[in-house]
mmCIF file of N, CA and C in Angstrom:
data_model
loop_
_atom_site.group_PDB
_atom_site.id
_atom_site.type_symbol
_atom_site.label_atom_id
_atom_site.label_comp_id
_atom_site.label_asym_id
_atom_site.label_seq_id
_atom_site.Cartn_x
_atom_site.Cartn_y
_atom_site.Cartn_z
ATOM 1 N N UNK A 230 -33.507 119.074 -13.524
ATOM 2 C CA UNK A 230 -34.167 120.561 -13.652
ATOM 3 C C UNK A 230 -35.497 120.559 -12.853
ATOM 4 N N UNK A 231 -35.867 121.734 -12.901
ATOM 5 C CA UNK A 231 -37.018 122.057 -11.947
ATOM 6 C C UNK A 231 -38.384 122.425 -12.674
ATOM 7 N N UNK A 232 -39.514 122.264 -12.122
ATOM 8 C CA UNK A 232 -40.719 122.700 -12.706
ATOM 9 C C UNK A 232 -41.090 124.044 -11.880
ATOM 10 N N UNK A 233 -40.187 124.534 -11.193
ATOM 11 C CA UNK A 233 -40.327 125.808 -10.348
ATOM 12 C C UNK A 233 -40.095 126.978 -11.168
ATOM 13 N N UNK A 234 -40.312 128.138 -10.712
ATOM 14 C CA UNK A 234 -39.933 129.273 -11.436
ATOM 15 C C UNK A 234 -38.414 129.643 -11.222
ATOM 16 N N UNK A 235 -37.800 130.248 -12.148
ATOM 17 C CA UNK A 235 -36.303 130.340 -12.070
ATOM 18 C C UNK A 235 -35.857 131.722 -11.876
ATOM 19 N N UNK A 236 -35.070 132.075 -10.941
ATOM 20 C CA UNK A 236 -34.686 133.443 -10.655
ATOM 21 C C UNK A 236 -33.149 133.518 -11.279
ATOM 22 N N UNK A 237 -33.165 134.041 -12.477
ATOM 23 C CA UNK A 237 -32.141 134.166 -13.319
ATOM 24 C C UNK A 237 -30.962 135.077 -12.593
ATOM 25 N N UNK A 238 -31.369 136.251 -11.845
ATOM 26 C CA UNK A 238 -30.394 136.900 -11.028
ATOM 27 C C UNK A 238 -29.721 136.016 -9.977
ATOM 28 N N UNK A 239 -30.558 135.349 -9.351
ATOM 29 C CA UNK A 239 -30.052 134.462 -8.162
ATOM 30 C C UNK A 239 -29.138 133.279 -8.828
ATOM 31 N N UNK A 240 -29.418 132.785 -9.877
ATOM 32 C CA UNK A 240 -28.514 131.764 -10.532
ATOM 33 C C UNK A 240 -27.250 132.393 -10.870
ATOM 34 N N UNK A 241 -27.244 133.659 -11.417
ATOM 35 C CA UNK A 241 -26.009 134.384 -11.776
ATOM 36 C C UNK A 241 -25.118 134.738 -10.464
ATOM 37 N N UNK A 242 -25.862 134.918 -9.353
ATOM 38 C CA UNK A 242 -25.195 135.201 -8.085
ATOM 39 C C UNK A 242 -24.462 134.055 -7.648
ATOM 40 N N UNK A 243 -24.831 132.754 -7.981
ATOM 41 C CA UNK A 243 -24.301 131.676 -7.361
ATOM 42 C C UNK A 243 -22.879 131.232 -8.030
ATOM 43 N N UNK A 244 -22.357 131.844 -8.784
ATOM 44 C CA UNK A 244 -20.888 131.626 -9.279
ATOM 45 C C UNK A 244 -20.233 132.844 -9.770
ATOM 46 N N UNK A 245 -18.948 132.746 -9.836
ATOM 47 C CA UNK A 245 -18.034 133.884 -10.274
ATOM 48 C C UNK A 245 -17.163 133.666 -11.533
ATOM 49 N N UNK A 246 -17.085 132.415 -11.908
ATOM 50 C CA UNK A 246 -16.105 131.942 -12.970
ATOM 51 C C UNK A 246 -16.638 132.630 -14.341
ATOM 52 N N UNK A 247 -15.720 133.173 -15.159
ATOM 53 C CA UNK A 247 -16.054 133.768 -16.507
ATOM 54 C C UNK A 247 -16.024 132.648 -17.463
ATOM 55 N N UNK A 248 -16.916 132.926 -18.552
ATOM 56 C CA UNK A 248 -16.984 132.090 -19.772
ATOM 57 C C UNK A 248 -17.237 130.571 -19.451
ATOM 58 N N UNK A 249 -18.012 130.302 -18.340
ATOM 59 C CA UNK A 249 -18.310 129.096 -17.919
ATOM 60 C C UNK A 249 -19.898 128.810 -17.839
ATOM 61 N N UNK A 250 -20.512 128.380 -18.947
ATOM 62 C CA UNK A 250 -21.921 128.491 -18.817
ATOM 63 C C UNK A 250 -22.482 127.441 -17.889
ATOM 64 N N UNK A 251 -23.655 127.988 -17.248
ATOM 65 C CA UNK A 251 -24.508 127.289 -16.304
ATOM 66 C C UNK A 251 -25.843 126.954 -16.806
ATOM 67 N N UNK A 252 -26.268 125.699 -16.903
ATOM 68 C CA UNK A 252 -27.572 125.437 -17.392
ATOM 69 C C UNK A 252 -28.597 125.647 -16.490
ATOM 70 N N UNK A 253 -29.560 126.454 -16.764
ATOM 71 C CA UNK A 253 -30.707 126.701 -15.701
ATOM 72 C C UNK A 253 -32.033 126.122 -16.054
ATOM 73 N N UNK A 254 -32.281 125.592 -17.331
ATOM 74 C CA UNK A 254 -33.375 124.974 -17.901
ATOM 75 C C UNK A 254 -33.255 124.220 -19.032
ATOM 76 N N UNK A 255 -34.191 123.380 -19.358
ATOM 77 C CA UNK A 255 -34.332 122.666 -20.735
ATOM 78 C C UNK A 255 -35.728 123.105 -21.311
ATOM 79 N N UNK A 256 -35.606 123.257 -22.584
ATOM 80 C CA UNK A 256 -36.788 123.421 -23.269
ATOM 81 C C UNK A 256 -36.877 122.384 -24.442
ATOM 82 N N UNK A 257 -37.477 121.365 -24.367
ATOM 83 C CA UNK A 257 -37.494 120.315 -25.350
ATOM 84 C C UNK A 257 -36.013 119.858 -25.568
ATOM 85 N N UNK A 258 -35.329 119.922 -26.757
ATOM 86 C CA UNK A 258 -33.951 119.600 -27.052
ATOM 87 C C UNK A 258 -33.022 120.774 -26.922
ATOM 88 N N UNK A 259 -33.532 121.851 -26.205
ATOM 89 C CA UNK A 259 -32.681 123.095 -26.059
ATOM 90 C C UNK A 259 -32.315 123.245 -24.661
ATOM 91 N N UNK A 260 -31.315 124.041 -24.418
ATOM 92 C CA UNK A 260 -30.855 124.359 -23.167
ATOM 93 C C UNK A 260 -30.824 125.899 -22.841
ATOM 94 N N UNK A 261 -31.244 126.161 -21.693
ATOM 95 C CA UNK A 261 -31.196 127.732 -21.350
ATOM 96 C C UNK A 261 -29.956 127.688 -20.454
ATOM 97 N N UNK A 262 -28.955 128.633 -20.803
ATOM 98 C CA UNK A 262 -27.880 128.786 -19.869
ATOM 99 C C UNK A 262 -27.482 130.160 -19.649
ATOM 100 N N UNK A 263 -27.006 130.335 -18.423
ATOM 101 C CA UNK A 263 -26.374 131.700 -18.046
ATOM 102 C C UNK A 263 -24.898 131.680 -18.005
ATOM 103 N N UNK A 264 -24.342 132.822 -18.153
ATOM 104 C CA UNK A 264 -22.859 132.893 -18.110
ATOM 105 C C UNK A 264 -22.505 134.449 -17.693
ATOM 106 N N UNK A 265 -21.322 134.509 -16.968
ATOM 107 C CA UNK A 265 -20.600 135.738 -16.679
ATOM 108 C C UNK A 265 -19.521 135.885 -17.643
ATOM 109 N N UNK A 266 -19.313 136.973 -18.388
ATOM 110 C CA UNK A 266 -18.324 137.156 -19.333
ATOM 111 C C UNK A 266 -17.594 138.377 -19.054
ATOM 112 N N UNK A 267 -16.307 138.396 -19.412
ATOM 113 C CA UNK A 267 -15.484 139.604 -19.343
ATOM 114 C C UNK A 267 -14.280 139.414 -20.195
ATOM 115 N N UNK A 268 -13.907 140.391 -20.982
ATOM 116 C CA UNK A 268 -12.847 140.201 -21.997
ATOM 117 C C UNK A 268 -13.288 139.522 -23.290
ATOM 118 N N UNK A 269 -12.289 139.070 -24.122
ATOM 119 C CA UNK A 269 -12.831 138.484 -25.395
ATOM 120 C C UNK A 269 -12.845 136.994 -25.377
ATOM 121 N N UNK A 270 -13.671 136.482 -25.920
ATOM 122 C CA UNK A 270 -13.773 134.903 -26.043
ATOM 123 C C UNK A 270 -12.862 134.392 -27.346
ATOM 124 N N UNK A 271 -13.307 133.494 -28.001
ATOM 125 C CA UNK A 271 -12.639 133.070 -29.162
ATOM 126 C C UNK A 271 -13.475 133.073 -30.371
ATOM 127 N N UNK A 272 -12.804 133.575 -31.501
ATOM 128 C CA UNK A 272 -13.668 133.411 -32.768
ATOM 129 C C UNK A 272 -14.033 131.969 -33.052
ATOM 130 N N UNK A 273 -15.232 131.755 -33.310
ATOM 131 C CA UNK A 273 -15.803 130.419 -33.501
ATOM 132 C C UNK A 273 -16.941 130.449 -34.334
ATOM 133 N N UNK A 274 -17.355 129.287 -34.772
ATOM 134 C CA UNK A 274 -18.593 129.005 -35.524
ATOM 135 C C UNK A 274 -19.444 127.798 -35.023
ATOM 136 N N UNK A 275 -20.642 127.896 -35.119
ATOM 137 C CA UNK A 275 -21.432 126.791 -34.890
ATOM 138 C C UNK A 275 -22.238 126.439 -36.283
ATOM 139 N N UNK A 276 -21.633 125.420 -36.844
ATOM 140 C CA UNK A 276 -22.046 125.120 -38.261
ATOM 141 C C UNK A 276 -23.651 124.613 -38.404
ATOM 142 N N UNK A 277 -24.127 124.042 -37.286
ATOM 143 C CA UNK A 277 -25.377 123.336 -37.372
ATOM 144 C C UNK A 277 -26.448 123.990 -36.639
ATOM 145 N N UNK A 278 -26.200 125.225 -35.913
ATOM 146 C CA UNK A 278 -27.193 125.801 -35.199
ATOM 147 C C UNK A 278 -27.059 127.367 -35.107
ATOM 148 N N UNK A 279 -28.142 127.965 -34.864
ATOM 149 C CA UNK A 279 -28.272 129.405 -34.445
ATOM 150 C C UNK A 279 -27.877 129.368 -32.982
ATOM 151 N N UNK A 280 -27.488 130.561 -32.483
ATOM 152 C CA UNK A 280 -27.046 130.907 -31.128
ATOM 153 C C UNK A 280 -27.569 132.134 -30.498
ATOM 154 N N UNK A 281 -28.617 132.041 -29.626
ATOM 155 C CA UNK A 281 -29.316 133.195 -29.116
ATOM 156 C C UNK A 281 -28.465 133.800 -27.815
ATOM 157 N N UNK A 282 -28.245 135.136 -27.890
ATOM 158 C CA UNK A 282 -27.622 135.721 -26.794
ATOM 159 C C UNK A 282 -28.631 136.790 -26.355
ATOM 160 N N UNK A 283 -28.920 136.865 -24.911
ATOM 161 C CA UNK A 283 -29.719 137.818 -24.330
ATOM 162 C C UNK A 283 -28.946 138.419 -23.246
ATOM 163 N N UNK A 284 -28.692 139.703 -23.117
ATOM 164 C CA UNK A 284 -28.017 140.270 -22.150
ATOM 165 C C UNK A 284 -28.956 140.707 -20.922
ATOM 166 N N UNK A 285 -28.401 140.074 -19.878
ATOM 167 C CA UNK A 285 -29.184 140.307 -18.430
ATOM 168 C C UNK A 285 -28.683 141.700 -17.867
ATOM 169 N N UNK A 286 -27.293 141.737 -17.792
ATOM 170 C CA UNK A 286 -26.628 143.037 -17.226
ATOM 171 C C UNK A 286 -25.285 143.275 -17.909
ATOM 172 N N UNK A 287 -24.978 144.585 -17.977
ATOM 173 C CA UNK A 287 -23.838 144.955 -18.666
ATOM 174 C C UNK A 287 -23.995 145.152 -20.207
ATOM 175 N N UNK A 288 -22.864 145.162 -20.807
ATOM 176 C CA UNK A 288 -22.830 145.249 -22.337
ATOM 177 C C UNK A 288 -22.025 144.119 -22.991
ATOM 178 N N UNK A 289 -22.595 143.419 -23.869
ATOM 179 C CA UNK A 289 -21.895 142.449 -24.633
ATOM 180 C C UNK A 289 -21.690 142.940 -26.237
ATOM 181 N N UNK A 290 -20.707 142.734 -26.660
ATOM 182 C CA UNK A 290 -20.363 142.930 -28.000
ATOM 183 C C UNK A 290 -20.106 141.629 -28.802
ATOM 184 N N UNK A 291 -20.914 141.526 -29.847
ATOM 185 C CA UNK A 291 -20.774 140.227 -30.535
ATOM 186 C C UNK A 291 -19.990 140.693 -31.848
ATOM 187 N N UNK A 292 -18.751 140.250 -32.020
ATOM 188 C CA UNK A 292 -17.921 140.555 -33.148
ATOM 189 C C UNK A 292 -18.326 139.666 -34.250
ATOM 190 N N UNK A 293 -18.607 140.160 -35.286
ATOM 191 C CA UNK A 293 -18.768 139.421 -36.641
ATOM 192 C C UNK A 293 -17.864 139.982 -37.611
ATOM 193 N N UNK A 294 -17.592 139.145 -38.634
ATOM 194 C CA UNK A 294 -16.519 139.472 -39.694
ATOM 195 C C UNK A 294 -17.046 140.709 -40.483
ATOM 196 N N UNK A 295 -18.485 141.031 -40.461
ATOM 197 C CA UNK A 295 -18.912 142.210 -41.325
ATOM 198 C C UNK A 295 -19.302 143.231 -40.446
ATOM 199 N N UNK A 296 -19.049 143.276 -39.142
ATOM 200 C CA UNK A 296 -19.384 144.294 -38.140
ATOM 201 C C UNK A 296 -19.725 143.778 -36.807
ATOM 202 N N UNK A 297 -19.686 144.585 -35.840
ATOM 203 C CA UNK A 297 -20.067 144.346 -34.510
ATOM 204 C C UNK A 297 -21.480 144.575 -34.281
ATOM 205 N N UNK A 298 -22.019 143.980 -33.154
ATOM 206 C CA UNK A 298 -23.426 144.080 -32.654
ATOM 207 C C UNK A 298 -23.211 144.259 -31.193
ATOM 208 N N UNK A 299 -23.527 145.401 -30.766
ATOM 209 C CA UNK A 299 -23.520 145.820 -29.348
ATOM 210 C C UNK A 299 -24.872 145.660 -28.595
ATOM 211 N N UNK A 300 -24.799 144.913 -27.515
ATOM 212 C CA UNK A 300 -26.136 144.773 -26.876
ATOM 213 C C UNK A 300 -25.980 145.216 -25.450
ATOM 214 N N UNK A 301 -27.077 145.730 -24.932
ATOM 215 C CA UNK A 301 -27.200 146.170 -23.443
ATOM 216 C C UNK A 301 -28.289 145.309 -22.853
ATOM 217 N N UNK A 302 -28.578 145.569 -21.563
ATOM 218 C CA UNK A 302 -29.648 144.757 -20.740
ATOM 219 C C UNK A 302 -31.001 144.739 -21.522
ATOM 220 N N UNK A 303 -31.389 143.573 -21.674
ATOM 221 C CA UNK A 303 -32.893 143.300 -22.172
ATOM 222 C C UNK A 303 -32.784 143.292 -23.746
ATOM 223 N N UNK A 304 -31.581 143.274 -24.446
ATOM 224 C CA UNK A 304 -31.364 143.165 -25.898
ATOM 225 C C UNK A 304 -30.790 141.857 -26.148
ATOM 226 N N UNK A 305 -31.241 141.364 -27.224
ATOM 227 C CA UNK A 305 -30.841 140.096 -27.810
ATOM 228 C C UNK A 305 -30.417 140.034 -29.109
ATOM 229 N N UNK A 306 -29.628 139.049 -29.613
ATOM 230 C CA UNK A 306 -29.106 138.865 -30.984
ATOM 231 C C UNK A 306 -29.063 137.240 -31.225
ATOM 232 N N UNK A 307 -29.501 137.033 -32.487
ATOM 233 C CA UNK A 307 -29.365 135.607 -32.875
ATOM 234 C C UNK A 307 -28.163 135.659 -33.826
ATOM 235 N N UNK A 308 -27.096 134.817 -33.499
ATOM 236 C CA UNK A 308 -26.064 134.513 -34.477
ATOM 237 C C UNK A 308 -26.424 133.443 -35.358
ATOM 238 N N UNK A 309 -26.634 133.672 -36.724
ATOM 239 C CA UNK A 309 -27.000 132.630 -37.703
ATOM 240 C C UNK A 309 -26.053 131.470 -37.701
ATOM 241 N N UNK A 310 -26.606 130.171 -37.839
ATOM 242 C CA UNK A 310 -25.693 129.070 -37.910
ATOM 243 C C UNK A 310 -24.514 129.432 -39.026
ATOM 244 N N UNK A 311 -23.316 129.068 -38.792
ATOM 245 C CA UNK A 311 -22.259 129.172 -39.801
ATOM 246 C C UNK A 311 -21.638 130.428 -39.803
ATOM 247 N N UNK A 312 -22.136 131.485 -38.892
ATOM 248 C CA UNK A 312 -21.517 132.739 -38.949
ATOM 249 C C UNK A 312 -20.364 132.771 -37.841
ATOM 250 N N UNK A 313 -19.202 133.251 -38.280
ATOM 251 C CA UNK A 313 -18.013 133.176 -37.320
ATOM 252 C C UNK A 313 -18.289 134.468 -36.480
ATOM 253 N N UNK A 314 -18.068 134.265 -35.126
ATOM 254 C CA UNK A 314 -18.326 135.370 -34.218
ATOM 255 C C UNK A 314 -17.468 135.228 -32.883
ATOM 256 N N UNK A 315 -17.363 136.253 -32.227
ATOM 257 C CA UNK A 315 -16.273 136.396 -31.099
ATOM 258 C C UNK A 315 -16.983 137.406 -30.050
ATOM 259 N N UNK A 316 -17.784 136.778 -28.981
ATOM 260 C CA UNK A 316 -18.401 137.652 -27.951
ATOM 261 C C UNK A 316 -17.278 138.279 -27.230
ATOM 262 N N UNK A 317 -17.547 139.560 -26.719
ATOM 263 C CA UNK A 317 -16.608 140.233 -25.943
ATOM 264 C C UNK A 317 -17.254 141.265 -25.165
ATOM 265 N N UNK A 318 -16.731 141.600 -23.826
ATOM 266 C CA UNK A 318 -17.286 142.467 -23.023
ATOM 267 C C UNK A 318 -16.129 143.183 -22.241
ATOM 268 N N UNK A 319 -16.058 144.525 -22.325
ATOM 269 C CA UNK A 319 -14.975 145.285 -21.777
ATOM 270 C C UNK A 319 -15.111 145.127 -20.065
ATOM 271 N N UNK A 320 -16.302 145.167 -19.590
ATOM 272 C CA UNK A 320 -16.586 144.933 -18.182
ATOM 273 C C UNK A 320 -17.443 143.674 -17.966
ATOM 274 N N UNK A 321 -17.467 143.044 -16.976
ATOM 275 C CA UNK A 321 -18.361 141.733 -16.741
ATOM 276 C C UNK A 321 -19.739 142.150 -17.172
ATOM 277 N N UNK A 322 -20.226 141.333 -17.983
ATOM 278 C CA UNK A 322 -21.592 141.251 -18.402
ATOM 279 C C UNK A 322 -22.293 139.785 -18.060
ATOM 280 N N UNK A 323 -23.469 139.830 -18.001
ATOM 281 C CA UNK A 323 -24.243 138.710 -17.469
ATOM 282 C C UNK A 323 -25.128 138.311 -18.593
ATOM 283 N N UNK A 324 -25.155 137.042 -19.267
ATOM 284 C CA UNK A 324 -25.828 136.664 -20.424
ATOM 285 C C UNK A 324 -26.816 135.604 -20.290
ATOM 286 N N UNK A 325 -27.653 135.417 -21.031
ATOM 287 C CA UNK A 325 -28.527 134.231 -21.115
ATOM 288 C C UNK A 325 -28.272 133.565 -22.561
ATOM 289 N N UNK A 326 -28.115 132.291 -22.797
ATOM 290 C CA UNK A 326 -27.983 131.747 -24.091
ATOM 291 C C UNK A 326 -29.086 130.688 -24.185
ATOM 292 N N UNK A 327 -29.392 130.463 -25.451
ATOM 293 C CA UNK A 327 -30.429 129.556 -25.755
ATOM 294 C C UNK A 327 -29.874 128.770 -26.986
ATOM 295 N N UNK A 328 -29.684 127.380 -26.794
ATOM 296 C CA UNK A 328 -29.153 126.767 -27.999
ATOM 297 C C UNK A 328 -29.495 125.121 -27.733
ATOM 298 N N UNK A 329 -29.203 124.317 -28.860
ATOM 299 C CA UNK A 329 -29.568 122.960 -28.700
ATOM 300 C C UNK A 329 -28.690 122.337 -27.497
ATOM 301 N N UNK A 330 -29.116 121.301 -27.030
ATOM 302 C CA UNK A 330 -28.410 120.470 -26.091
ATOM 303 C C UNK A 330 -27.155 119.992 -26.800
ATOM 304 N N UNK A 331 -25.945 119.976 -26.082
ATOM 305 C CA UNK A 331 -24.836 119.314 -26.868
ATOM 306 C C UNK A 331 -24.046 120.357 -27.543
ATOM 307 N N UNK A 332 -24.522 121.700 -27.638
ATOM 308 C CA UNK A 332 -23.648 122.704 -28.386
ATOM 309 C C UNK A 332 -22.562 123.032 -27.671
ATOM 310 N N UNK A 333 -21.391 122.966 -28.315
ATOM 311 C CA UNK A 333 -20.114 123.109 -27.629
ATOM 312 C C UNK A 333 -19.922 124.683 -27.621
ATOM 313 N N UNK A 334 -19.591 125.312 -26.561
ATOM 314 C CA UNK A 334 -19.306 126.867 -26.288
ATOM 315 C C UNK A 334 -18.421 127.475 -27.331
ATOM 316 N N UNK A 335 -17.317 126.690 -27.633
ATOM 317 C CA UNK A 335 -16.369 127.202 -28.609
ATOM 318 C C UNK A 335 -16.530 126.778 -29.935
ATOM 319 N N UNK A 336 -17.551 126.040 -30.337
ATOM 320 C CA UNK A 336 -18.092 125.551 -31.654
ATOM 321 C C UNK A 336 -16.882 124.917 -32.191
ATOM 322 N N UNK A 337 -16.549 125.295 -33.494
ATOM 323 C CA UNK A 337 -15.587 124.613 -34.309
ATOM 324 C C UNK A 337 -13.999 124.811 -33.733
ATOM 325 N N UNK A 338 -13.801 125.906 -32.943
ATOM 326 C CA UNK A 338 -12.551 126.301 -32.568
ATOM 327 C C UNK A 338 -11.957 125.416 -31.443
ATOM 328 N N UNK A 339 -12.712 124.911 -30.567
ATOM 329 C CA UNK A 339 -12.162 124.026 -29.489
ATOM 330 C C UNK A 339 -11.366 124.959 -28.650
ATOM 331 N N UNK A 340 -10.273 124.289 -27.787
ATOM 332 C CA UNK A 340 -9.225 124.872 -27.071
ATOM 333 C C UNK A 340 -9.603 124.920 -25.659
ATOM 334 N N UNK A 341 -8.611 125.541 -24.857
ATOM 335 C CA UNK A 341 -8.797 125.623 -23.481
ATOM 336 C C UNK A 341 -10.152 126.250 -22.871
ATOM 337 N N UNK A 342 -10.875 127.091 -23.631
ATOM 338 C CA UNK A 342 -12.016 127.619 -23.145
ATOM 339 C C UNK A 342 -13.247 126.743 -23.397
ATOM 340 N N UNK A 343 -13.031 125.661 -23.954
ATOM 341 C CA UNK A 343 -14.269 124.821 -24.165
ATOM 342 C C UNK A 343 -14.775 124.151 -22.785
ATOM 343 N N UNK A 344 -15.871 124.543 -22.443
ATOM 344 C CA UNK A 344 -16.711 124.024 -21.165
ATOM 345 C C UNK A 344 -17.881 123.313 -21.497
ATOM 346 N N UNK A 345 -18.048 122.150 -20.692
ATOM 347 C CA UNK A 345 -19.524 121.551 -20.676
ATOM 348 C C UNK A 345 -20.211 122.304 -19.784
ATOM 349 N N UNK A 346 -21.542 122.529 -19.926
ATOM 350 C CA UNK A 346 -22.386 123.403 -18.944
ATOM 351 C C UNK A 346 -22.608 122.547 -17.820
ATOM 352 N N UNK A 347 -22.578 123.204 -16.632
ATOM 353 C CA UNK A 347 -23.039 122.575 -15.475
ATOM 354 C C UNK A 347 -24.338 122.944 -14.969
ATOM 355 N N UNK A 348 -25.253 122.135 -14.257
ATOM 356 C CA UNK A 348 -26.359 122.872 -13.744
ATOM 357 C C UNK A 348 -26.150 123.840 -12.704
ATOM 358 N N UNK A 349 -26.884 124.961 -12.851
ATOM 359 C CA UNK A 349 -26.659 126.064 -11.836
ATOM 360 C C UNK A 349 -27.398 125.826 -10.449
#
């Protein structure tokens, strides 16, 4: 990681793969990641941690069992630990995630969409 300023848009411009988080910084035991997303992810839970979503571009819907949260650019939402959720975007959205190092992107669901973050 670097001690230089980070150009979030530039990091997002460096890849095209959907639902494949890229690590752009570390903050203590946490990772800051960016991702491009389109379509529906998988319903999953993070039993031991909250998960912060910040929308950089586009619109992200976080489906929860008791209602949806729709986020636009500059808006964020923290999914509480243990809350089952399913991120979704009708059109490509760019997001920033903040979560503890080692957090699995598919939580308890696992499956083919599970990805280890790579450095951007």
